[in-house]
mmCIF file of N, CA, C and O in Angstrom:
data_model
loop_
_atom_site.group_PDB
_atom_site.id
_atom_site.type_symbol
_atom_site.label_atom_id
_atom_site.label_comp_id
_atom_site.label_asym_id
_atom_site.label_seq_id
_atom_site.Cartn_x
_atom_site.Cartn_y
_atom_site.Cartn_z
ATOM 1 N N PRO A 189 -20.092 49.828 38.671
ATOM 2 C CA PRO A 189 -18.860 50.231 39.321
ATOM 3 C C PRO A 189 -19.077 51.469 40.187
ATOM 4 O O PRO A 189 -19.819 52.364 39.815
ATOM 5 N N VAL A 190 -18.399 51.490 41.299
ATOM 6 C CA VAL A 190 -18.495 52.590 42.257
ATOM 7 C C VAL A 190 -17.091 53.037 42.602
ATOM 8 O O VAL A 190 -16.189 52.228 42.763
ATOM 9 N N SER A 191 -16.902 54.334 42.723
ATOM 10 C CA SER A 191 -15.622 54.844 43.200
ATOM 11 C C SER A 191 -15.895 55.794 44.355
ATOM 12 O O SER A 191 -16.981 56.363 44.461
ATOM 13 N N THR A 192 -14.924 55.936 45.220
ATOM 14 C CA THR A 192 -15.086 56.798 46.382
ATOM 15 C C THR A 192 -13.889 57.734 46.512
ATOM 16 O O THR A 192 -12.800 57.447 46.023
ATOM 17 N N LEU A 193 -14.131 58.823 47.183
ATOM 18 C CA LEU A 193 -13.082 59.777 47.522
ATOM 19 C C LEU A 193 -13.375 60.247 48.931
ATOM 20 O O LEU A 193 -14.453 60.765 49.197
ATOM 21 N N GLN A 194 -12.438 60.037 49.822
ATOM 22 C CA GLN A 194 -12.611 60.496 51.201
ATOM 23 C C GLN A 194 -11.594 61.582 51.469
ATOM 24 O O GLN A 194 -10.391 61.374 51.308
ATOM 25 N N ARG A 195 -12.066 62.741 51.850
ATOM 26 C CA ARG A 195 -11.195 63.864 52.146
ATOM 27 C C ARG A 195 -11.072 63.999 53.660
ATOM 28 O O ARG A 195 -12.067 64.099 54.359
ATOM 29 N N ARG A 196 -9.871 64.018 54.149
ATOM 30 C CA ARG A 196 -9.655 64.251 55.580
ATOM 31 C C ARG A 196 -9.408 65.722 55.849
ATOM 32 O O ARG A 196 -9.559 66.202 56.945
ATOM 33 N N GLN A 197 -8.984 66.426 54.833
ATOM 34 C CA GLN A 197 -8.744 67.862 54.929
ATOM 35 C C GLN A 197 -9.368 68.487 53.691
ATOM 36 O O GLN A 197 -9.098 68.054 52.573
ATOM 37 N N VAL A 198 -10.200 69.484 53.867
ATOM 38 C CA VAL A 198 -10.881 70.061 52.713
ATOM 39 C C VAL A 198 -10.252 71.359 52.219
ATOM 40 O O VAL A 198 -10.569 71.806 51.130
ATOM 41 N N TRP A 199 -9.362 71.946 52.994
ATOM 42 C CA TRP A 199 -8.719 73.160 52.527
ATOM 43 C C TRP A 199 -7.270 73.148 52.911
ATOM 44 O O TRP A 199 -6.968 72.804 54.058
ATOM 45 N N PRO A 200 -6.333 73.466 52.037
ATOM 46 C CA PRO A 200 -6.583 73.902 50.673
ATOM 47 C C PRO A 200 -7.155 72.769 49.828
ATOM 48 O O PRO A 200 -6.763 71.619 49.962
ATOM 49 N N SER A 201 -8.075 73.113 48.988
ATOM 50 C CA SER A 201 -8.794 72.137 48.191
ATOM 51 C C SER A 201 -7.958 71.702 46.993
ATOM 52 O O SER A 201 -7.566 72.523 46.185
ATOM 53 N N PRO A 202 -7.700 70.410 46.865
ATOM 54 C CA PRO A 202 -6.988 69.928 45.675
ATOM 55 C C PRO A 202 -7.979 69.794 44.516
ATOM 56 O O PRO A 202 -8.549 68.740 44.273
ATOM 57 N N ALA A 203 -8.214 70.889 43.807
ATOM 58 C CA ALA A 203 -9.242 70.918 42.761
ATOM 59 C C ALA A 203 -9.020 69.828 41.726
ATOM 60 O O ALA A 203 -9.978 69.221 41.246
ATOM 61 N N ALA A 204 -7.783 69.534 41.371
ATOM 62 C CA ALA A 204 -7.528 68.507 40.354
ATOM 63 C C ALA A 204 -7.985 67.136 40.847
ATOM 64 O O ALA A 204 -8.579 66.361 40.093
ATOM 65 N N GLN A 205 -7.728 66.829 42.122
ATOM 66 C CA GLN A 205 -8.151 65.535 42.668
ATOM 67 C C GLN A 205 -9.673 65.459 42.731
ATOM 68 O O GLN A 205 -10.267 64.452 42.360
ATOM 69 N N LEU A 206 -10.314 66.518 43.189
ATOM 70 C CA LEU A 206 -11.773 66.531 43.240
ATOM 71 C C LEU A 206 -12.366 66.413 41.847
ATOM 72 O O LEU A 206 -13.276 65.627 41.604
ATOM 73 N N SER A 207 -11.837 67.179 40.922
ATOM 74 C CA SER A 207 -12.360 67.180 39.565
ATOM 75 C C SER A 207 -12.198 65.814 38.917
ATOM 76 O O SER A 207 -13.100 65.313 38.263
ATOM 77 N N GLY A 208 -11.055 65.185 39.112
ATOM 78 C CA GLY A 208 -10.816 63.868 38.534
ATOM 79 C C GLY A 208 -11.729 62.812 39.111
ATOM 80 O O GLY A 208 -12.182 61.901 38.414
ATOM 81 N N ALA A 209 -12.055 62.937 40.383
ATOM 82 C CA ALA A 209 -12.899 61.938 41.042
ATOM 83 C C ALA A 209 -14.357 62.065 40.655
ATOM 84 O O ALA A 209 -15.060 61.069 40.539
ATOM 85 N N VAL A 210 -14.842 63.269 40.441
ATOM 86 C CA VAL A 210 -16.270 63.450 40.193
ATOM 87 C C VAL A 210 -16.614 63.735 38.743
ATOM 88 O O VAL A 210 -17.774 63.861 38.405
ATOM 89 N N SER A 211 -15.627 63.808 37.865
ATOM 90 C CA SER A 211 -15.938 64.106 36.470
ATOM 91 C C SER A 211 -16.191 62.852 35.647
ATOM 92 O O SER A 211 -16.532 62.939 34.483
ATOM 93 N N LYS A 212 -16.026 61.692 36.245
ATOM 94 C CA LYS A 212 -16.284 60.443 35.534
ATOM 95 C C LYS A 212 -17.776 60.312 35.268
ATOM 96 O O LYS A 212 -18.588 60.857 35.999
ATOM 97 N N PRO A 213 -18.149 59.592 34.222
ATOM 98 C CA PRO A 213 -19.576 59.418 33.949
ATOM 99 C C PRO A 213 -20.295 58.790 35.131
ATOM 100 O O PRO A 213 -19.727 57.967 35.844
ATOM 101 N N GLY A 214 -21.501 59.180 35.328
ATOM 102 C CA GLY A 214 -22.292 58.635 36.423
ATOM 103 C C GLY A 214 -22.778 59.730 37.343
ATOM 104 O O GLY A 214 -22.758 60.904 37.002
ATOM 105 N N LYS A 215 -23.185 59.337 38.501
ATOM 106 C CA LYS A 215 -23.744 60.260 39.479
ATOM 107 C C LYS A 215 -22.770 60.447 40.627
ATOM 108 O O LYS A 215 -22.005 59.553 40.963
ATOM 109 N N ALA A 216 -22.828 61.609 41.246
ATOM 110 C CA ALA A 216 -21.983 61.905 42.403
ATOM 111 C C ALA A 216 -22.869 62.127 43.614
ATOM 112 O O ALA A 216 -23.821 62.905 43.563
ATOM 113 N N ILE A 217 -22.557 61.423 44.692
ATOM 114 C CA ILE A 217 -23.256 61.583 45.963
ATOM 115 C C ILE A 217 -22.230 62.032 46.988
ATOM 116 O O ILE A 217 -21.186 61.404 47.142
ATOM 117 N N VAL A 218 -22.520 63.118 47.681
ATOM 118 C CA VAL A 218 -21.624 63.639 48.705
ATOM 119 C C VAL A 218 -22.236 63.343 50.068
ATOM 120 O O VAL A 218 -23.395 63.663 50.317
ATOM 121 N N GLY A 219 -21.450 62.728 50.939
ATOM 122 C CA GLY A 219 -21.875 62.477 52.315
ATOM 123 C C GLY A 219 -21.162 63.433 53.243
ATOM 124 O O GLY A 219 -19.941 63.566 53.161
ATOM 125 N N GLU A 220 -21.917 64.107 54.091
ATOM 126 C CA GLU A 220 -21.318 65.100 54.981
ATOM 127 C C GLU A 220 -21.924 65.027 56.372
ATOM 128 O O GLU A 220 -23.109 64.777 56.522
ATOM 129 N N ASN A 221 -21.082 65.269 57.370
ATOM 130 C CA ASN A 221 -21.546 65.341 58.746
ATOM 131 C C ASN A 221 -21.825 66.791 59.124
ATOM 132 O O ASN A 221 -21.213 67.356 60.033
ATOM 133 N N ASN A 222 -22.732 67.420 58.398
ATOM 134 C CA ASN A 222 -23.185 68.763 58.724
ATOM 135 C C ASN A 222 -24.533 68.990 58.049
ATOM 136 O O ASN A 222 -24.881 68.293 57.103
ATOM 137 N N PRO A 223 -25.295 69.959 58.520
ATOM 138 C CA PRO A 223 -26.653 70.137 57.985
ATOM 139 C C PRO A 223 -26.742 70.970 56.713
ATOM 140 O O PRO A 223 -27.792 71.056 56.110
ATOM 141 N N SER A 224 -25.638 71.576 56.265
ATOM 142 C CA SER A 224 -25.770 72.535 55.171
ATOM 143 C C SER A 224 -25.105 72.149 53.853
ATOM 144 O O SER A 224 -25.230 72.878 52.880
ATOM 145 N N GLY A 225 -24.376 71.056 53.792
ATOM 146 C CA GLY A 225 -23.751 70.656 52.538
ATOM 147 C C GLY A 225 -22.559 71.510 52.150
ATOM 148 O O GLY A 225 -22.393 71.881 50.998
ATOM 149 N N GLN A 226 -21.686 71.804 53.100
ATOM 150 C CA GLN A 226 -20.543 72.679 52.850
ATOM 151 C C GLN A 226 -19.577 72.104 51.821
ATOM 152 O O GLN A 226 -19.063 72.834 50.978
ATOM 153 N N LEU A 227 -19.311 70.794 51.874
ATOM 154 C CA LEU A 227 -18.369 70.189 50.933
ATOM 155 C C LEU A 227 -18.910 70.267 49.511
ATOM 156 O O LEU A 227 -18.163 70.542 48.571
ATOM 157 N N ASP A 228 -20.200 70.057 49.333
ATOM 158 C CA ASP A 228 -20.789 70.168 48.006
ATOM 159 C C ASP A 228 -20.606 71.572 47.450
ATOM 160 O O ASP A 228 -20.235 71.749 46.286
ATOM 161 N N ARG A 229 -20.818 72.592 48.273
ATOM 162 C CA ARG A 229 -20.623 73.980 47.817
ATOM 163 C C ARG A 229 -19.167 74.247 47.453
ATOM 164 O O ARG A 229 -18.873 74.881 46.440
ATOM 165 N N LEU A 230 -18.242 73.751 48.279
ATOM 166 C CA LEU A 230 -16.822 73.932 48.001
ATOM 167 C C LEU A 230 -16.440 73.221 46.707
ATOM 168 O O LEU A 230 -15.745 73.783 45.854
ATOM 169 N N MET A 231 -16.910 71.998 46.542
ATOM 170 C CA MET A 231 -16.612 71.219 45.342
ATOM 171 C C MET A 231 -17.158 71.935 44.096
ATOM 172 O O MET A 231 -16.476 72.043 43.076
ATOM 173 N N ARG A 232 -18.364 72.463 44.191
ATOM 174 C CA ARG A 232 -18.971 73.183 43.058
ATOM 175 C C ARG A 232 -18.180 74.449 42.741
ATOM 176 O O ARG A 232 -17.936 74.775 41.582
ATOM 177 N N ARG A 233 -17.761 75.171 43.788
ATOM 178 C CA ARG A 233 -17.011 76.408 43.579
ATOM 179 C C ARG A 233 -15.641 76.141 42.957
ATOM 180 O O ARG A 233 -15.193 76.861 42.075
ATOM 181 N N GLU A 234 -14.964 75.079 43.418
ATOM 182 C CA GLU A 234 -13.604 74.805 42.956
ATOM 183 C C GLU A 234 -13.549 74.064 41.627
ATOM 184 O O GLU A 234 -12.568 74.191 40.900
ATOM 185 N N THR A 235 -14.562 73.262 41.311
ATOM 186 C CA THR A 235 -14.504 72.431 40.103
ATOM 187 C C THR A 235 -15.633 72.708 39.120
ATOM 188 O O THR A 235 -15.568 72.269 37.977
ATOM 189 N N GLY A 236 -16.690 73.369 39.569
ATOM 190 C CA GLY A 236 -17.846 73.578 38.712
ATOM 191 C C GLY A 236 -18.776 72.380 38.657
ATOM 192 O O GLY A 236 -19.746 72.372 37.913
ATOM 193 N N ILE A 237 -18.484 71.365 39.439
ATOM 194 C CA ILE A 237 -19.284 70.139 39.442
ATOM 195 C C ILE A 237 -20.072 70.058 40.743
ATOM 196 O O ILE A 237 -19.504 70.140 41.827
ATOM 197 N N ALA A 238 -21.378 69.900 40.630
ATOM 198 C CA ALA A 238 -22.243 69.785 41.807
ATOM 199 C C ALA A 238 -22.646 68.325 42.000
ATOM 200 O O ALA A 238 -22.781 67.577 41.031
ATOM 201 N N ALA A 239 -22.863 67.940 43.226
ATOM 202 C CA ALA A 239 -23.313 66.583 43.529
ATOM 203 C C ALA A 239 -24.737 66.390 43.019
ATOM 204 O O ALA A 239 -25.542 67.323 43.019
ATOM 205 N N ASP A 240 -25.036 65.179 42.608
ATOM 206 C CA ASP A 240 -26.391 64.836 42.193
ATOM 207 C C ASP A 240 -27.283 64.588 43.404
ATOM 208 O O ASP A 240 -28.498 64.691 43.308
ATOM 209 N N ALA A 241 -26.656 64.228 44.524
ATOM 210 C CA ALA A 241 -27.399 64.002 45.766
ATOM 211 C C ALA A 241 -26.453 64.212 46.939
ATOM 212 O O ALA A 241 -25.239 64.095 46.807
ATOM 213 N N LYS A 242 -27.037 64.539 48.082
ATOM 214 C CA LYS A 242 -26.261 64.715 49.310
ATOM 215 C C LYS A 242 -26.841 63.819 50.391
ATOM 216 O O LYS A 242 -28.065 63.669 50.492
ATOM 217 N N ILE A 243 -25.955 63.238 51.168
ATOM 218 C CA ILE A 243 -26.363 62.492 52.349
ATOM 219 C C ILE A 243 -25.832 63.289 53.531
ATOM 220 O O ILE A 243 -24.630 63.330 53.768
ATOM 221 N N LEU A 244 -26.724 63.965 54.218
ATOM 222 C CA LEU A 244 -26.331 64.828 55.327
ATOM 223 C C LEU A 244 -26.718 64.175 56.644
ATOM 224 O O LEU A 244 -27.829 63.691 56.796
ATOM 225 N N LYS A 245 -25.783 64.141 57.565
ATOM 226 C CA LYS A 245 -26.015 63.547 58.883
ATOM 227 C C LYS A 245 -25.401 64.496 59.896
ATOM 228 O O LYS A 245 -24.230 64.827 59.805
ATOM 229 N N TYR A 246 -26.195 64.945 60.837
ATOM 230 C CA TYR A 246 -25.679 65.958 61.765
ATOM 231 C C TYR A 246 -26.194 65.740 63.187
ATOM 232 O O TYR A 246 -26.574 66.667 63.880
ATOM 233 N N ASP A 247 -26.167 64.478 63.587
ATOM 234 C CA ASP A 247 -26.582 64.176 64.954
ATOM 235 C C ASP A 247 -25.387 63.930 65.879
ATOM 236 O O ASP A 247 -25.551 63.481 67.005
ATOM 237 N N GLY A 248 -24.180 64.237 65.394
ATOM 238 C CA GLY A 248 -22.985 64.084 66.224
ATOM 239 C C GLY A 248 -22.353 62.714 66.156
ATOM 240 O O GLY A 248 -21.276 62.507 66.706
ATOM 241 N N ARG A 249 -22.985 61.773 65.490
ATOM 242 C CA ARG A 249 -22.423 60.425 65.376
ATOM 243 C C ARG A 249 -21.888 60.211 63.958
ATOM 244 O O ARG A 249 -22.410 60.780 63.007
ATOM 245 N N PRO A 250 -20.861 59.376 63.811
ATOM 246 C CA PRO A 250 -20.296 59.147 62.480
ATOM 247 C C PRO A 250 -21.220 58.292 61.609
ATOM 248 O O PRO A 250 -22.114 57.612 62.110
ATOM 249 N N PHE A 251 -20.960 58.339 60.314
ATOM 250 C CA PHE A 251 -21.666 57.458 59.395
ATOM 251 C C PHE A 251 -21.266 56.017 59.664
ATOM 252 O O PHE A 251 -20.126 55.745 60.014
ATOM 253 N N THR A 252 -22.194 55.106 59.482
ATOM 254 C CA THR A 252 -21.879 53.676 59.517
ATOM 255 C C THR A 252 -22.103 53.140 58.105
ATOM 256 O O THR A 252 -22.846 53.737 57.316
ATOM 257 N N PRO A 253 -21.482 52.030 57.755
ATOM 258 C CA PRO A 253 -21.701 51.466 56.419
ATOM 259 C C PRO A 253 -23.180 51.217 56.129
ATOM 260 O O PRO A 253 -23.644 51.438 55.009
ATOM 261 N N ASP A 254 -23.934 50.782 57.135
ATOM 262 C CA ASP A 254 -25.363 50.518 56.944
ATOM 263 C C ASP A 254 -26.123 51.788 56.578
ATOM 264 O O ASP A 254 -26.964 51.790 55.679
ATOM 265 N N ILE A 255 -25.822 52.873 57.259
ATOM 266 C CA ILE A 255 -26.493 54.143 56.973
ATOM 267 C C ILE A 255 -26.169 54.598 55.550
ATOM 268 O O ILE A 255 -27.051 55.004 54.798
ATOM 269 N N ILE A 256 -24.910 54.518 55.180
ATOM 270 C CA ILE A 256 -24.514 54.947 53.837
ATOM 271 C C ILE A 256 -25.206 54.090 52.774
ATOM 272 O O ILE A 256 -25.778 54.616 51.824
ATOM 273 N N ALA A 257 -25.173 52.770 52.948
ATOM 274 C CA ALA A 257 -25.795 51.877 51.963
ATOM 275 C C ALA A 257 -27.290 52.155 51.832
ATOM 276 O O ALA A 257 -27.821 52.229 50.719
ATOM 277 N N ARG A 258 -27.954 52.326 52.947
ATOM 278 C CA ARG A 258 -29.399 52.585 52.931
ATOM 279 C C ARG A 258 -29.719 53.895 52.216
ATOM 280 O O ARG A 258 -30.622 53.972 51.385
ATOM 281 N N ARG A 259 -28.963 54.937 52.530
ATOM 282 C CA ARG A 259 -29.229 56.245 51.931
ATOM 283 C C ARG A 259 -28.872 56.269 50.447
ATOM 284 O O ARG A 259 -29.560 56.898 49.651
ATOM 285 N N VAL A 260 -27.801 55.582 50.060
ATOM 286 C CA VAL A 260 -27.439 55.521 48.646
ATOM 287 C C VAL A 260 -28.525 54.785 47.872
ATOM 288 O O VAL A 260 -28.943 55.222 46.803
ATOM 289 N N ARG A 261 -28.988 53.651 48.397
ATOM 290 C CA ARG A 261 -30.071 52.925 47.737
ATOM 291 C C ARG A 261 -31.315 53.804 47.573
ATOM 292 O O ARG A 261 -31.960 53.803 46.530
ATOM 293 N N LYS A 262 -31.624 54.587 48.591
ATOM 294 C CA LYS A 262 -32.785 55.479 48.530
ATOM 295 C C LYS A 262 -32.588 56.530 47.437
ATOM 296 O O LYS A 262 -33.502 56.791 46.649
ATOM 297 N N GLU A 263 -31.413 57.133 47.372
ATOM 298 C CA GLU A 263 -31.139 58.157 46.344
ATOM 299 C C GLU A 263 -31.177 57.548 44.947
ATOM 300 O O GLU A 263 -31.788 58.102 44.042
ATOM 301 N N VAL A 264 -30.532 56.403 44.777
ATOM 302 C CA VAL A 264 -30.461 55.769 43.460
ATOM 303 C C VAL A 264 -31.845 55.352 42.981
ATOM 304 O O VAL A 264 -32.128 55.413 41.781
ATOM 305 N N SER A 265 -32.727 54.980 43.892
ATOM 306 C CA SER A 265 -34.066 54.547 43.483
ATOM 307 C C SER A 265 -34.875 55.690 42.879
ATOM 308 O O SER A 265 -35.845 55.450 42.163
ATOM 309 N N THR A 266 -34.476 56.942 43.134
ATOM 310 C CA THR A 266 -35.205 58.077 42.587
ATOM 311 C C THR A 266 -34.677 58.531 41.229
ATOM 312 O O THR A 266 -35.241 59.407 40.606
ATOM 313 N N TRP A 267 -33.555 57.948 40.761
ATOM 314 C CA TRP A 267 -32.961 58.367 39.489
ATOM 315 C C TRP A 267 -33.580 57.655 38.360
ATOM 316 O O TRP A 267 -33.866 56.721 38.037
#
C-alpha cells in the first residue's frame, strides 16, 4: 500500500496533517523541486519526522509520473 500527500502551500504548516500522513508504518519519500530539501527540513522541524529518502529535481521542469516511479523504485531497491 502507498499513500501520498501533496502540499500546495507549505506555510503555515499544518503539523497535524503532516504528522498523520508520515507517521504511518513504512518509509517516507519526499519529492521536491529544489536542490536543498526544504520541505523535508520543515517537516522534520514541525513534526520530528524525517524522510527516509528525498527525490530532488531542480532543472525547472515539473515531475512526471515516469520520473517519480523510476526514482521511487531506485530508492526502494536500496532498503
